[in-house]
């Protein structure tokens, strides 16, 4: 490692300390001189101390009798000094908190990591630490407003994501590519996340805007999953609040609009040569669904009353929906295997029962050997099939009013897209 890189690493250690120090100093900026345990200078030097300890550790090399002793020794001294001064400040102000001591330890550790380890990780850790400190008021306010059912759902979601998912096998089971257990769990996590985000959006923004925003966010992940999840919720709210069905329909339609827009970007990135043939039909369909969703949400906003909120998501229902969509995807792959390349259009339609992205990626992979018109038609059929499938899912799993709105939005969007495609072909 040359001197230039060493200077960069030490500079990063100092920068991490300075970033944390700015937040700590700003928070206690009104304190008189000498009443503050540590501010921008102290935390900058703590970060620098971590970097210097890392440099000393590197200079000793593999010949050191006790590897890591220098870094640990500095850490112990800094932790003891900070703890003593924080205790004296706490006694004087009758305000007890261990945050500054922990922040000092983390700042020192990140400074040492910047010199001895991965600079990207150290930089990301420093940014995360500064953001966490700056978000104290937001986090405290969120905890005060949080309900037990929300906390429980968040814990379940985090457990599924960071504890359960990593240990689930990723090898497919069965023929035709089989069913991947990890993909099944990931789909369940996706559905639960969509429901949870929608719940938080409704609670924060109100029913009309919340469902609209939640649906749009869900459309970025999976418009099919969002439609199925919102359909399930429409049955729950229909019994005690019919107005909630309308806002949920607005969210599902918004998810469809975002999905169409995402498909346009995906085609542009992977199959740009096909985009000119699909841009106008997909763009017009997106506009129709966006306007429909906006009008539904505006109509709901004018209605009085707010929807009562229950559970952010029911794990059993989420698991059933994930299993259903996985089964549809498996059947689509099996049919695709039988149709082969000769049945590209039929295979695209069947695959789109669960997802459009897979069809777009597959068709893009077959270019440029595939005829452009055939490629555009395959993607177009997949888009239309997926939109119709979501309308069918809305009728199968949702309340009637919800399904009618999704169907009408789909009908108008598909009609506008086909009309634009015919007009474009005629020109």
Coordinates of C-alpha atoms in Angstrom, one line a residue:
X1 CA 0.0 0.0 0.0
X2 CA 1.5 3.3 -1.1
X3 CA 1.5 6.6 0.8
X4 CA -1.2 8.1 -1.3
X5 CA -3.7 5.4 -0.3
X6 CA -2.6 5.7 3.3
X7 CA -3.4 9.4 3.2
X8 CA -6.8 8.7 1.6
X9 CA -7.6 6.2 4.3
X10 CA -6.5 8.5 7.1
X11 CA -8.5 11.3 5.5
X12 CA -11.6 9.1 5.5
X13 CA -11.1 8.3 9.2
X14 CA -10.9 12.0 10.0
X15 CA -13.9 12.8 7.7
X16 CA -16.0 10.2 9.5
X17 CA -15.1 11.8 12.9
X18 CA -15.9 15.3 11.6
X19 CA -19.3 14.2 10.2
X20 CA -20.3 12.7 13.5
X21 CA -18.8 15.7 15.4
X22 CA -20.9 18.2 13.4
X23 CA -24.1 16.5 14.5
X24 CA -23.0 16.1 18.1
X25 CA -21.8 19.8 18.3
X26 CA -25.0 21.1 16.6
X27 CA -27.2 19.3 19.1
X28 CA -25.4 20.9 22.0
X29 CA -24.6 24.2 20.2
X30 CA -26.4 26.3 22.9
X31 CA -24.3 24.9 25.7
X32 CA -21.7 27.3 27.2
X33 CA -18.0 26.6 26.6
X34 CA -16.7 23.8 28.8
X35 CA -20.2 22.4 29.4
X36 CA -20.0 20.0 26.5
X37 CA -18.2 16.7 26.8
X38 CA -17.4 16.3 23.1
X39 CA -18.1 18.3 20.0
X40 CA -16.8 18.6 16.5
X41 CA -13.1 18.8 17.4
X42 CA -13.2 15.9 19.9
X43 CA -15.1 13.6 17.6
X44 CA -12.9 14.5 14.7
X45 CA -9.9 13.6 16.8
X46 CA -11.6 10.3 17.9
X47 CA -12.0 9.4 14.2
X48 CA -8.3 10.4 13.6
X49 CA -7.3 8.3 16.6
X50 CA -8.9 5.3 15.1
X51 CA -7.0 5.9 11.8
X52 CA -3.7 6.4 13.6
X53 CA -4.2 3.2 15.6
X54 CA -4.9 1.4 12.3
X55 CA -1.7 2.9 10.9
X56 CA 0.3 1.8 13.9
X57 CA -1.2 -1.7 13.6
X58 CA -0.3 -1.9 9.9
X59 CA 3.2 -0.7 10.6
X60 CA 3.7 -3.5 13.2
X61 CA 2.6 -6.0 10.6
X62 CA 2.4 -9.7 11.1
X63 CA 5.4 -9.6 13.5
X64 CA 3.3 -8.2 16.3
X65 CA 3.1 -10.4 19.4
X66 CA -0.5 -9.5 20.0
X67 CA -2.3 -8.6 16.7
X68 CA -4.9 -5.9 17.3
X69 CA -3.5 -4.8 20.6
X70 CA -2.9 -1.2 19.5
X71 CA -6.4 -0.7 18.2
X72 CA -8.0 -2.3 21.3
X73 CA -5.7 -0.4 23.7
X74 CA -6.7 3.0 22.1
X75 CA -10.3 1.9 22.2
X76 CA -10.2 1.1 25.9
X77 CA -8.6 4.4 26.8
X78 CA -11.1 6.5 24.7
X79 CA -14.1 4.6 26.1
X80 CA -13.0 5.1 29.7
X81 CA -12.2 8.8 29.2
X82 CA -15.5 9.4 27.4
X83 CA -17.5 7.5 30.1
X84 CA -15.9 9.5 32.9
X85 CA -16.6 12.9 31.3
X86 CA -20.2 11.8 30.3
X87 CA -20.9 10.7 33.8
X88 CA -19.7 14.0 35.2
X89 CA -21.8 15.9 32.7
X90 CA -24.9 13.7 33.4
X91 CA -24.6 14.3 37.2
X92 CA -24.3 18.1 36.7
X93 CA -27.2 18.3 34.3
X94 CA -29.3 15.4 35.8
X95 CA -29.7 14.0 32.3
X96 CA -28.4 10.5 31.8
X97 CA -27.6 9.0 28.4
X98 CA -24.9 6.7 27.1
X99 CA -25.3 7.7 23.5
X100 CA -22.1 9.8 23.3
X101 CA -20.0 7.0 24.7
X102 CA -21.3 4.5 22.2
X103 CA -20.9 7.1 19.4
X104 CA -17.3 7.7 20.3
X105 CA -16.6 3.9 20.3
X106 CA -18.3 3.5 16.9
X107 CA -16.5 6.6 15.5
X108 CA -13.1 5.3 16.6
X109 CA -13.9 1.8 15.2
X110 CA -15.0 3.2 11.8
X111 CA -11.8 5.3 11.7
X112 CA -9.7 2.1 12.4
X113 CA -11.7 0.2 9.7
X114 CA -11.1 3.0 7.2
X115 CA -7.3 2.4 7.5
X116 CA -7.1 -1.4 8.0
X117 CA -10.2 -2.6 6.2
X118 CA -12.8 -1.8 3.5
X119 CA -13.1 1.9 2.9
X120 CA -16.5 1.6 1.3
X121 CA -17.9 -0.2 4.4
X122 CA -16.3 2.4 6.7
X123 CA -17.7 5.3 4.7
X124 CA -21.2 3.7 4.6
X125 CA -21.0 3.0 8.3
X126 CA -20.1 6.6 9.0
X127 CA -23.0 7.9 6.9
X128 CA -25.4 5.5 8.6
X129 CA -24.2 6.6 12.0
X130 CA -24.5 10.3 11.2
X131 CA -28.0 9.7 9.7
X132 CA -29.1 7.7 12.8
X133 CA -28.0 10.5 15.1
X134 CA -29.6 13.2 13.0
X135 CA -32.9 11.3 13.0
X136 CA -33.3 11.2 16.7
X137 CA -36.5 13.4 16.9
X138 CA -38.1 11.5 14.0
X139 CA -37.3 8.1 15.5
X140 CA -38.5 9.1 19.0
X141 CA -41.7 10.6 17.5
X142 CA -42.3 7.4 15.5
X143 CA -41.9 5.2 18.5
X144 CA -44.3 7.3 20.5
X145 CA -47.0 7.0 17.8
X146 CA -46.3 3.3 17.1
X147 CA -48.9 0.7 18.1
X148 CA -48.2 -2.8 19.3
X149 CA -49.7 -4.4 16.1
X150 CA -47.4 -2.3 14.0
X151 CA -44.3 -3.1 16.0
X152 CA -45.1 -6.8 15.9
X153 CA -45.6 -6.8 12.2
X154 CA -42.3 -4.9 11.7
X155 CA -40.5 -7.5 13.9
X156 CA -42.0 -10.4 11.9
X157 CA -41.0 -8.7 8.6
X158 CA -37.5 -8.1 9.8
X159 CA -37.2 -11.7 11.1
X160 CA -38.4 -13.1 7.8
X161 CA -35.9 -10.9 5.9
X162 CA -32.8 -11.2 7.9
X163 CA -33.2 -14.5 9.9
X164 CA -35.4 -16.8 7.8
X165 CA -34.5 -15.9 4.2
X166 CA -30.7 -16.5 4.5
X167 CA -31.2 -20.0 5.7
X168 CA -33.8 -21.1 3.1
X169 CA -32.4 -23.3 0.3
X170 CA -32.0 -21.6 -3.0
X171 CA -31.9 -24.8 -5.2
X172 CA -35.0 -25.4 -7.3
X173 CA -37.2 -28.4 -6.4
X174 CA -39.1 -30.2 -9.1
X175 CA -39.2 -30.2 -13.0
X176 CA -39.3 -27.2 -15.4
X177 CA -37.0 -25.2 -13.2
X178 CA -39.0 -26.3 -10.2
X179 CA -40.0 -24.1 -7.3
X180 CA -37.2 -22.3 -5.5
X181 CA -38.0 -22.2 -1.7
X182 CA -36.1 -19.0 -1.2
X183 CA -38.0 -17.3 -4.0
X184 CA -41.3 -18.4 -2.4
X185 CA -40.2 -16.8 0.9
X186 CA -39.0 -13.7 -0.9
X187 CA -42.3 -13.4 -2.6
X188 CA -44.1 -13.6 0.8
X189 CA -41.7 -10.9 2.2
X190 CA -42.5 -8.8 -0.9
X191 CA -46.3 -9.1 -0.4
X192 CA -45.9 -8.4 3.4
X193 CA -43.7 -5.4 2.6
X194 CA -46.3 -4.0 0.1
X195 CA -49.0 -4.4 2.7
X196 CA -46.9 -2.8 5.5
X197 CA -45.9 0.1 3.3
X198 CA -49.5 0.7 2.3
X199 CA -50.6 0.6 5.9
X200 CA -48.0 3.2 7.0
X201 CA -48.8 5.4 4.0
X202 CA -52.5 5.3 4.9
X203 CA -51.8 6.1 8.5
X204 CA -49.5 8.9 7.6
X205 CA -51.2 10.5 4.6
X206 CA -54.8 9.4 5.1
X207 CA -56.8 6.7 3.2
X208 CA -57.1 8.4 -0.2
X209 CA -53.5 9.6 -0.6
X210 CA -52.0 6.7 1.4
X211 CA -53.4 3.9 -0.7
X212 CA -52.4 5.8 -3.8
X213 CA -48.8 6.3 -2.7
X214 CA -48.7 2.7 -1.2
X215 CA -49.9 1.3 -4.5
X216 CA -47.4 3.3 -6.6
X217 CA -44.6 2.1 -4.4
X218 CA -45.8 -1.5 -4.6
X219 CA -45.9 -1.2 -8.4
X220 CA -42.2 -0.7 -8.4
X221 CA -41.8 -4.1 -6.8
X222 CA -44.7 -6.1 -8.1
X223 CA -47.9 -4.8 -9.5
X224 CA -49.4 -8.3 -9.5
X225 CA -48.6 -8.8 -5.9
X226 CA -49.9 -5.3 -5.0
X227 CA -53.2 -5.9 -6.8
X228 CA -53.6 -9.3 -5.1
X229 CA -52.8 -7.8 -1.7
X230 CA -55.0 -4.8 -2.1
X231 CA -57.8 -7.1 -3.3
X232 CA -57.5 -9.1 -0.1
X233 CA -57.6 -5.9 2.0
X234 CA -60.7 -4.7 0.1
X235 CA -62.7 -7.6 1.4
X236 CA -61.6 -6.7 5.0
X237 CA -62.6 -3.1 4.8
X238 CA -65.8 -3.6 2.7
X239 CA -67.9 -4.7 5.7
X240 CA -67.4 -1.6 7.8
X241 CA -66.2 1.1 5.3
X242 CA -67.2 1.0 1.7
X243 CA -65.2 4.2 1.0
X244 CA -62.0 2.3 1.7
X245 CA -62.6 0.0 -1.2
X246 CA -62.4 3.0 -3.6
X247 CA -59.1 4.2 -2.3
X248 CA -57.7 0.7 -2.4
X249 CA -58.8 0.4 -6.0
X250 CA -57.0 3.7 -6.7
X251 CA -53.8 2.2 -5.2
X252 CA -54.1 -1.0 -7.3
X253 CA -54.6 1.0 -10.5
X254 CA -51.7 3.2 -9.6
X255 CA -49.6 0.1 -9.2
X256 CA -50.6 -0.9 -12.7
X257 CA -49.6 2.5 -14.1
X258 CA -46.2 2.3 -12.4
X259 CA -45.7 -1.2 -13.6
X260 CA -46.3 -0.1 -17.2
X261 CA -43.8 2.8 -16.7
X262 CA -41.3 0.3 -15.3
X263 CA -41.7 -1.9 -18.3
X264 CA -41.0 1.0 -20.6
X265 CA -37.7 1.7 -18.7
X266 CA -36.8 -2.0 -18.7
X267 CA -37.3 -2.3 -22.5
X268 CA -35.4 0.9 -23.0
X269 CA -32.5 -0.5 -21.0
X270 CA -32.5 -4.1 -22.4
X271 CA -34.1 -3.9 -25.8
X272 CA -33.9 -0.3 -27.0
X273 CA -34.4 -1.3 -30.6
X274 CA -37.9 -2.5 -29.8
X275 CA -38.9 0.6 -27.7
X276 CA -40.1 2.8 -30.6
X277 CA -42.8 0.3 -31.5
X278 CA -44.0 0.1 -27.9
X279 CA -43.4 3.5 -26.4
X280 CA -46.6 5.2 -27.6
X281 CA -49.1 2.3 -26.7
X282 CA -47.4 1.8 -23.3
X283 CA -47.2 5.5 -22.7
X284 CA -50.9 6.1 -23.5
X285 CA -51.9 3.1 -21.3
X286 CA -49.8 4.5 -18.5
X287 CA -51.5 7.9 -18.8
X288 CA -55.0 6.4 -18.8
X289 CA -54.4 4.3 -15.7
X290 CA -52.6 7.3 -13.9
X291 CA -55.6 9.6 -14.6
X292 CA -58.1 6.9 -13.5
X293 CA -56.2 6.3 -10.2
X294 CA -55.9 10.1 -9.6
X295 CA -59.6 10.6 -10.1
X296 CA -60.5 7.7 -7.8
X297 CA -58.2 9.1 -5.1
X298 CA -59.6 12.6 -5.5
X299 CA -63.2 11.3 -5.3
X300 CA -62.3 9.4 -2.1
X301 CA -60.6 12.5 -0.7
X302 CA -63.8 14.4 -0.9
X303 CA -65.6 11.7 1.1
X304 CA -65.9 12.2 4.8
X305 CA -64.5 9.9 7.4
X306 CA -61.3 7.8 7.7
X307 CA -60.8 4.1 7.3
X308 CA -60.1 2.2 10.5
X309 CA -56.8 0.4 10.3
X310 CA -56.3 -3.2 11.4
X311 CA -53.3 -5.4 11.0
X312 CA -50.6 -4.3 8.6
X313 CA -50.6 -7.8 7.2
X314 CA -51.8 -11.3 8.1
X315 CA -48.9 -13.8 7.7
X316 CA -51.2 -16.7 6.8
X317 CA -53.0 -14.8 4.1
X318 CA -49.6 -13.5 2.7
X319 CA -48.2 -17.0 2.6
X320 CA -51.3 -18.3 0.7
X321 CA -51.0 -15.5 -1.9
X322 CA -47.3 -16.2 -2.3
X323 CA -47.9 -19.9 -2.8
X324 CA -50.6 -19.1 -5.4
X325 CA -48.4 -16.8 -7.4
X326 CA -45.5 -19.2 -7.2
X327 CA -47.8 -22.0 -8.5
X328 CA -48.9 -19.8 -11.4
X329 CA -45.2 -19.0 -12.3
X330 CA -44.4 -22.7 -12.2
X331 CA -47.3 -23.6 -14.5
X332 CA -46.1 -20.8 -16.8
X333 CA -42.6 -22.2 -17.0
X334 CA -43.9 -25.7 -17.6
X335 CA -46.1 -24.5 -20.5
X336 CA -43.2 -22.4 -21.9
X337 CA -41.0 -25.5 -21.9
X338 CA -43.6 -27.4 -24.0
X339 CA -44.3 -24.5 -26.4
X340 CA -40.6 -23.7 -27.0
X341 CA -39.4 -20.9 -29.3
X342 CA -42.1 -21.7 -31.8
X343 CA -44.7 -20.8 -29.3
X344 CA -43.1 -17.6 -28.1
X345 CA -46.3 -15.6 -28.2
X346 CA -48.3 -18.2 -26.3
X347 CA -45.4 -18.7 -23.8
X348 CA -45.2 -14.9 -23.2
X349 CA -48.9 -14.8 -22.5
X350 CA -48.7 -17.7 -20.0
X351 CA -45.6 -16.3 -18.3
X352 CA -47.3 -12.9 -17.9
X353 CA -49.9 -14.4 -15.7
X354 CA -47.4 -13.8 -12.9
X355 CA -44.9 -11.3 -14.2
X356 CA -44.0 -9.2 -17.2
X357 CA -40.4 -8.6 -16.4
X358 CA -39.4 -12.2 -17.1
X359 CA -40.9 -11.9 -20.6
X360 CA -39.1 -8.6 -21.3
X361 CA -35.8 -10.1 -20.2
X362 CA -36.2 -13.3 -22.2
X363 CA -37.1 -11.4 -25.4
X364 CA -34.3 -9.0 -24.9
X365 CA -31.9 -12.0 -24.6
X366 CA -33.1 -13.3 -27.9
X367 CA -32.2 -10.1 -29.8
X368 CA -30.9 -9.3 -32.4
X369 CA -31.6 -12.7 -33.9
X370 CA -35.4 -12.3 -33.2
X371 CA -37.5 -10.3 -35.6
X372 CA -38.3 -6.8 -34.1
X373 CA -42.0 -7.0 -34.9
X374 CA -42.2 -10.5 -33.3
X375 CA -40.3 -9.2 -30.2
X376 CA -42.6 -6.2 -29.9
X377 CA -45.7 -8.4 -30.2
X378 CA -44.4 -10.8 -27.6
X379 CA -43.9 -8.1 -25.1
X380 CA -47.2 -6.4 -26.0
X381 CA -49.1 -9.6 -25.5
X382 CA -47.4 -10.2 -22.2
X383 CA -48.3 -6.7 -21.0
X384 CA -52.0 -7.1 -22.0
X385 CA -52.2 -10.6 -20.5
X386 CA -50.7 -9.4 -17.2
X387 CA -53.2 -6.5 -17.0
X388 CA -56.1 -8.8 -17.7
X389 CA -54.8 -11.3 -15.2
X390 CA -54.6 -8.6 -12.5
X391 CA -58.2 -7.7 -13.3
X392 CA -59.2 -11.4 -12.9
X393 CA -57.3 -11.6 -9.6
X394 CA -59.2 -8.5 -8.4
X395 CA -62.5 -10.3 -9.1
X396 CA -61.2 -13.6 -7.5
X397 CA -59.8 -12.1 -4.3
X398 CA -61.3 -8.7 -4.0
X399 CA -64.6 -7.0 -3.2
X400 CA -66.9 -6.4 -6.1
X401 CA -66.6 -2.6 -6.2
X402 CA -62.8 -2.9 -6.0
X403 CA -62.7 -5.4 -8.9
X404 CA -65.0 -3.3 -11.1
X405 CA -62.7 -0.3 -10.8
X406 CA -59.7 -2.3 -11.6
X407 CA -61.5 -3.9 -14.6
X408 CA -62.7 -0.5 -16.0
X409 CA -59.2 1.0 -15.7
X410 CA -57.7 -2.1 -17.4
X411 CA -60.3 -2.0 -20.2
X412 CA -59.7 1.7 -20.8
X413 CA -55.9 1.3 -20.7
X414 CA -55.8 -1.7 -23.0
X415 CA -58.2 -0.1 -25.4
X416 CA -56.1 3.0 -25.6
X417 CA -52.9 1.1 -26.0
X418 CA -54.4 -1.1 -28.8
X419 CA -55.9 1.9 -30.6
X420 CA -52.5 3.7 -30.4
X421 CA -50.8 0.5 -31.8
X422 CA -53.2 0.3 -34.7
X423 CA -52.9 4.0 -35.5
X424 CA -49.1 3.7 -35.3
X425 CA -49.1 0.7 -37.6
X426 CA -51.3 2.5 -40.1
X427 CA -49.0 5.5 -40.2

